Coordinates of N, CA, C and O in Angstrom, one line a residue:
M1 N 0.8 -1.2 0.0 CA 0.1 0.0 0.0 C 0.9 1.3 0.0 O 1.9 1.3 0.7
S2 N 0.5 2.2 -0.8 CA 1.5 3.3 -0.9 C 0.7 4.7 -1.5 O -0.2 4.5 -2.2
E3 N 1.2 5.8 -1.2 CA 0.9 6.9 -1.7 C 0.9 6.9 -3.1 O 0.2 7.6 -3.9
T4 N 2.1 6.4 -3.5 CA 2.4 6.5 -5.0 C 1.4 5.8 -5.8 O 1.1 6.2 -6.9
E5 N 0.8 4.8 -5.2 CA -0.2 4.0 -5.8 C -1.5 4.9 -5.9 O -2.2 4.8 -7.0
F6 N -1.8 5.7 -4.9 CA -2.9 6.5 -5.1 C -2.8 7.6 -6.1 O -3.7 7.8 -6.8
V7 N -1.5 8.1 -6.3 CA -1.1 9.1 -7.2 C -1.3 8.5 -8.7 O -1.9 9.0 -9.6
R8 N -1.0 7.2 -8.7 CA -1.1 6.5 -9.9 C -2.6 6.3 -10.3 O -2.9 6.5 -11.6
F9 N -3.4 6.0 -9.3 CA -4.8 5.9 -9.5 C -5.4 7.2 -10.1 O -6.1 7.3 -11.1
L10 N -5.0 8.4 -9.4 CA -5.5 9.7 -9.9 C -5.0 10.0 -11.2 O -5.8 10.6 -12.1
E11 N -3.7 9.7 -11.6 CA -3.3 10.0 -13.0 C -4.1 9.2 -13.9 O -4.4 9.5 -15.0
S12 N -4.3 7.9 -13.5 CA -5.1 7.1 -14.4 C -6.6 7.7 -14.7 O -7.0 7.7 -15.8
A13 N -7.2 8.1 -13.6 CA -8.5 8.8 -13.8 C -8.4 10.0 -14.6 O -9.3 10.3 -15.3
R14 N -7.4 10.8 -14.5 CA -7.3 12.0 -15.3 C -7.1 11.6 -16.8 O -7.6 12.3 -17.5
S15 N -6.4 10.5 -17.1 CA -6.2 10.2 -18.4 C -7.1 9.3 -19.0 O -7.2 9.3 -20.3
D16 N -8.0 8.7 -18.3 CA -8.9 7.7 -18.7 C -10.4 8.2 -18.3 O -10.8 7.8 -17.2
P17 N -11.1 8.8 -19.2 CA -12.4 9.2 -18.9 C -13.4 8.1 -18.4 O -14.2 8.2 -17.6
G18 N -13.1 7.0 -19.0 CA -14.1 5.7 -18.6 C -13.8 5.3 -17.1 O -14.7 4.9 -16.5
L19 N -12.5 5.3 -16.8 CA -12.2 4.9 -15.5 C -12.7 6.0 -14.5 O -13.3 5.6 -13.5
L20 N -12.6 7.2 -14.9 CA -13.3 8.2 -13.9 C -14.7 8.2 -13.9 O -15.3 8.1 -12.8
A21 N -15.3 7.8 -14.9 CA -16.8 7.7 -15.0 C -17.1 6.5 -14.1 O -18.3 6.6 -13.4
R22 N -16.5 5.4 -14.1 CA -16.8 4.2 -13.3 C -16.6 4.5 -11.8 O -17.4 4.1 -11.1
Y23 N -15.6 5.3 -11.4 CA -15.3 5.4 -10.0 C -15.9 6.6 -9.5 O -16.1 6.7 -8.1
S24 N -16.4 7.6 -10.3 CA -16.9 9.0 -9.7 C -18.1 8.7 -8.9 O -18.1 9.3 -7.8
P25 N -19.0 7.8 -9.0 CA -20.2 7.7 -8.2 C -20.0 7.0 -6.9 O -20.8 6.9 -6.0
M26 N -18.7 6.3 -6.8 CA -18.4 5.4 -5.7 C -18.0 6.3 -4.4 O -17.4 7.4 -4.5
D27 N -18.3 5.8 -3.2 CA -17.7 6.4 -2.0 C -16.4 5.8 -1.8 O -15.9 4.8 -2.5
L28 N -15.6 6.3 -0.9 CA -14.3 5.8 -0.7 C -14.2 4.4 -0.4 O -13.2 3.7 -1.0
P29 N -14.9 3.7 0.5 CA -14.7 2.2 0.7 C -14.9 1.5 -0.7 O -14.1 0.5 -0.9
Q30 N -15.9 1.9 -1.5 CA -16.1 1.2 -2.7 C -14.9 1.4 -3.7 O -14.4 0.5 -4.4
V31 N -14.3 2.7 -3.6 CA -13.1 2.9 -4.6 C -12.1 2.2 -4.2 O -11.3 1.5 -4.9
L32 N -11.9 1.9 -2.8 CA -10.6 1.1 -2.2 C -10.8 -0.3 -2.7 O -9.9 -0.9 -3.2
F33 N -12.0 -0.8 -2.6 CA -12.3 -2.3 -2.9 C -12.1 -2.5 -4.4 O -11.3 -3.4 -4.8
H34 N -12.8 -1.7 -5.2 CA -12.6 -1.9 -6.7 C -11.2 -1.7 -7.3 O -10.8 -2.3 -8.2
A35 N -10.7 -0.5 -6.8 CA -9.3 -0.1 -7.2 C -8.4 -1.3 -7.0 O -7.4 -1.6 -7.8
R36 N -8.4 -1.8 -5.8 CA -7.5 -3.0 -5.5 C -7.8 -4.2 -6.5 O -6.8 -4.8 -6.9
N37 N -9.0 -4.4 -6.9 CA -9.2 -5.4 -7.8 C -8.7 -5.2 -9.2 O -8.5 -5.9 -10.1
E38 N -8.4 -3.8 -9.5 CA -7.8 -3.4 -10.7 C -6.2 -3.2 -10.6 O -5.8 -2.6 -11.6
G39 N -5.7 -3.6 -9.5 CA -4.2 -3.5 -9.5 C -3.7 -2.3 -8.7 O -2.4 -2.0 -8.8
F40 N -4.5 -1.5 -8.2 CA -4.1 -0.3 -7.4 C -4.0 -0.7 -5.9 O -5.0 -1.0 -5.3
A41 N -3.0 -0.4 -5.3 CA -2.7 -0.9 -3.9 C -2.6 0.4 -3.1 O -1.4 0.8 -2.9
F42 N -3.6 0.9 -2.5 CA -3.6 2.1 -1.7 C -4.5 1.9 -0.6 O -5.5 1.3 -0.7
T43 N -4.3 2.7 0.6 CA -5.2 2.6 1.6 C -6.1 4.0 1.7 O -5.5 5.0 1.2
Q44 N -7.0 3.9 2.6 CA -7.6 5.1 2.9 C -6.7 6.4 3.4 O -6.6 7.5 3.0
A45 N -5.7 5.8 4.4 CA -4.7 6.8 4.8 C -3.7 7.3 3.9 O -3.4 8.5 3.8
D46 N -3.4 6.5 2.8 CA -2.6 6.9 1.8 C -3.4 8.0 1.0 O -2.7 9.1 0.6
A47 N -4.7 7.8 0.6 CA -5.5 8.7 -0.1 C -5.6 10.0 0.6 O -5.5 11.1 0.1
E48 N -5.8 10.0 1.9 CA -6.0 11.2 2.7 C -4.8 12.0 2.7 O -4.7 13.3 2.6
R49 N -3.5 11.4 2.9 CA -2.3 12.1 2.9 C -2.0 12.9 1.5 O -1.6 14.1 1.4
V50 N -2.2 12.0 0.5 CA -2.0 12.6 -0.9 C -3.0 13.6 -1.1 O -2.6 14.9 -1.7
I51 N -4.2 13.5 -0.9 CA -5.2 14.6 -1.2 C -4.9 15.8 -0.4 O -5.0 17.0 -0.9
G52 N -4.6 15.7 0.9 CA -4.3 16.9 1.7 C -3.0 17.7 1.2 O -3.1 18.9 1.1
R53 N -1.9 17.0 0.8 CA -0.8 17.5 0.1 C -1.1 18.2 -1.1 O -0.7 19.3 -1.4
L54 N -2.0 17.6 -2.1 CA -2.2 18.2 -3.3 C -3.1 19.3 -3.1 O -2.9 20.4 -3.8
E55 N -4.2 19.3 -2.3 CA -5.0 20.6 -2.0 C -4.2 21.7 -1.4 O -4.3 22.7 -1.9
A56 N -3.4 21.4 -0.5 CA -2.6 22.5 0.1 C -1.6 23.0 -1.1 O -1.3 24.2 -1.1
G57 N -1.0 22.2 -1.8 CA -0.2 22.7 -3.0 C -1.0 23.6 -3.9 O -0.4 24.5 -4.4
V58 N -2.2 23.3 -4.3 CA -3.0 24.2 -5.1 C -3.2 25.5 -4.4 O -3.0 26.5 -4.9
I59 N -3.7 25.5 -3.2 CA -4.1 26.7 -2.5 C -2.9 27.5 -2.2 O -2.8 28.8 -2.4
V60 N -1.7 26.9 -1.6 CA -0.7 27.8 -1.1 C 0.3 28.1 -2.4 O 0.7 29.2 -2.3
D61 N 0.6 27.1 -3.1 CA 1.7 27.3 -4.0 C 1.3 27.8 -5.3 O 1.9 28.7 -5.8
K62 N 0.2 27.3 -5.8 CA -0.4 27.6 -7.1 C -1.3 28.8 -7.0 O -1.1 29.8 -7.8
D63 N -2.2 28.8 -6.1 CA -3.1 30.0 -6.1 C -2.6 31.2 -5.0 O -3.2 32.3 -5.1
K64 N -1.6 31.0 -4.4 CA -1.0 31.9 -3.4 C -2.0 32.4 -2.5 O -2.1 33.7 -2.2
E65 N -2.9 31.5 -2.0 CA -3.8 32.0 -1.0 C -3.6 31.3 0.3 O -2.8 30.4 0.4
P66 N -4.1 31.8 1.5 CA -4.0 31.3 2.7 C -4.8 29.9 2.8 O -5.9 29.9 2.2
F67 N -4.3 28.8 3.5 CA -4.9 27.6 3.7 C -6.0 27.9 4.7 O -5.7 27.5 5.8
D68 N -7.2 28.3 4.3 CA -8.3 28.4 5.2 C -9.6 28.3 4.4 O -9.6 28.0 3.3
G69 N -10.8 28.5 5.1 CA -12.1 28.3 4.6 C -12.4 29.1 3.5 O -13.4 28.9 2.8
G70 N -11.7 30.2 3.2 CA -11.9 31.1 2.2 C -11.2 30.9 0.8 O -11.4 31.5 -0.1
S71 N -10.5 29.8 0.7 CA -9.8 29.5 -0.5 C -10.7 29.2 -1.7 O -11.8 28.6 -1.6
T72 N -10.2 29.7 -2.8 CA -11.0 29.6 -4.0 C -11.3 28.1 -4.4 O -12.3 27.8 -5.0
L73 N -10.3 27.4 -4.1 CA -10.4 25.9 -4.4 C -11.7 25.2 -3.8 O -12.3 24.4 -4.5
W74 N -11.9 25.5 -2.7 CA -13.1 24.9 -2.0 C -14.5 25.1 -2.8 O -15.3 24.2 -2.7
R75 N -14.6 26.1 -3.5 CA -15.8 26.4 -4.1 C -16.0 25.4 -5.3 O -17.2 25.1 -5.6
H76 N -15.0 24.9 -5.8 CA -15.1 23.8 -7.0 C -15.7 22.5 -6.4 O -16.1 21.8 -7.1
M77 N -15.6 22.3 -5.1 CA -16.1 21.1 -4.4 C -17.7 21.0 -4.5 O -18.1 20.0 -4.5
W78 N -18.3 22.1 -4.3 CA -19.9 22.2 -4.2 C -20.5 21.6 -5.4 O -20.2 22.1 -6.5
G79 N -21.5 20.8 -5.2 CA -22.2 20.3 -6.4 C -21.5 19.5 -7.3 O -22.1 19.2 -8.4
T80 N -20.4 18.9 -7.1 CA -19.7 18.0 -7.8 C -19.3 16.7 -7.0 O -19.2 16.7 -5.9
R81 N -19.2 15.7 -7.7 CA -18.7 14.4 -7.1 C -17.3 14.6 -6.6 O -16.5 15.3 -7.3
Y82 N -16.8 14.0 -5.5 CA -15.5 14.3 -4.9 C -14.4 13.8 -5.9 O -13.5 14.6 -6.0
L83 N -14.6 12.7 -6.5 CA -13.3 12.3 -7.3 C -13.3 13.2 -8.6 O -12.3 13.4 -9.0
D84 N -14.5 13.8 -9.1 CA -14.6 14.6 -10.1 C -13.7 15.9 -9.8 O -12.9 16.5 -10.6
Y85 N -14.0 16.4 -8.7 CA -13.4 17.5 -8.1 C -11.9 17.4 -8.0 O -11.1 18.3 -8.5
L86 N -11.6 16.3 -7.4 CA -10.1 15.9 -7.2 C -9.4 16.0 -8.6 O -8.3 16.5 -8.8
V87 N -10.0 15.2 -9.5 CA -9.3 15.1 -10.9 C -9.4 16.4 -11.8 O -8.3 16.8 -12.3
H88 N -10.4 17.1 -11.7 CA -10.6 18.3 -12.7 C -10.1 19.6 -11.9 O -9.7 20.5 -12.9
H89 N -10.0 19.6 -10.6 CA -9.7 20.9 -10.0 C -8.4 20.9 -9.2 O -7.9 21.9 -8.7
V90 N -8.0 19.6 -8.8 CA -6.8 19.5 -8.1 C -5.7 18.8 -9.0 O -4.7 19.5 -9.2
V91 N -5.9 17.6 -9.2 CA -4.9 16.9 -10.1 C -4.5 17.7 -11.3 O -3.4 17.7 -11.7
A92 N -5.6 18.2 -12.0 CA -5.3 18.9 -13.3 C -4.4 20.1 -13.0 O -3.7 20.5 -14.1
R93 N -4.2 20.6 -12.0 CA -3.3 21.8 -11.8 C -1.8 21.3 -11.7 O -1.0 22.2 -11.5
F94 N -1.6 20.0 -11.7 CA -0.3 19.5 -11.6 C 0.2 18.8 -12.9 O -0.6 18.2 -13.5
T95 N 1.5 19.0 -13.2 CA 2.0 18.3 -14.4 C 2.5 16.7 -13.8 O 2.4 16.5 -12.6
D96 N 2.7 15.9 -14.8 CA 3.1 14.6 -14.4 C 4.3 14.5 -13.5 O 4.4 13.8 -12.6
E97 N 5.2 15.4 -13.9 CA 6.4 15.6 -13.1 C 6.2 16.0 -11.6 O 6.8 15.5 -10.8
E98 N 5.4 17.0 -11.4 CA 5.1 17.4 -10.2 C 4.2 16.3 -9.3 O 4.6 16.4 -8.1
L99 N 3.5 15.6 -9.9 CA 2.9 14.6 -9.3 C 3.7 13.4 -8.8 O 3.5 12.6 -7.7
S100 N 4.9 13.2 -9.6 CA 5.7 12.1 -9.2 C 6.5 12.2 -7.9 O 7.0 12.9 -7.2

């Protein structure tokens, strides 16, 4: 289990609309179960650490905003599925090199 595997999963979701469409309606326990069956080995803790770092990177480094409730990034979360938000508004802000 590793954070690298969760990043690989996010990169796959970014590059494969079919994978994103399959996983998007799932909650985290379902994602963990099905992703493991497709060869991705990550835990909830791995996902939480990666998501936290990526969100902080967008807010602090890319948007140059304070990491608080007023961040512009949080507005993208409303009314969208969480995985869609992650892929389209967080992961999309990073190059492959930055994600590595």
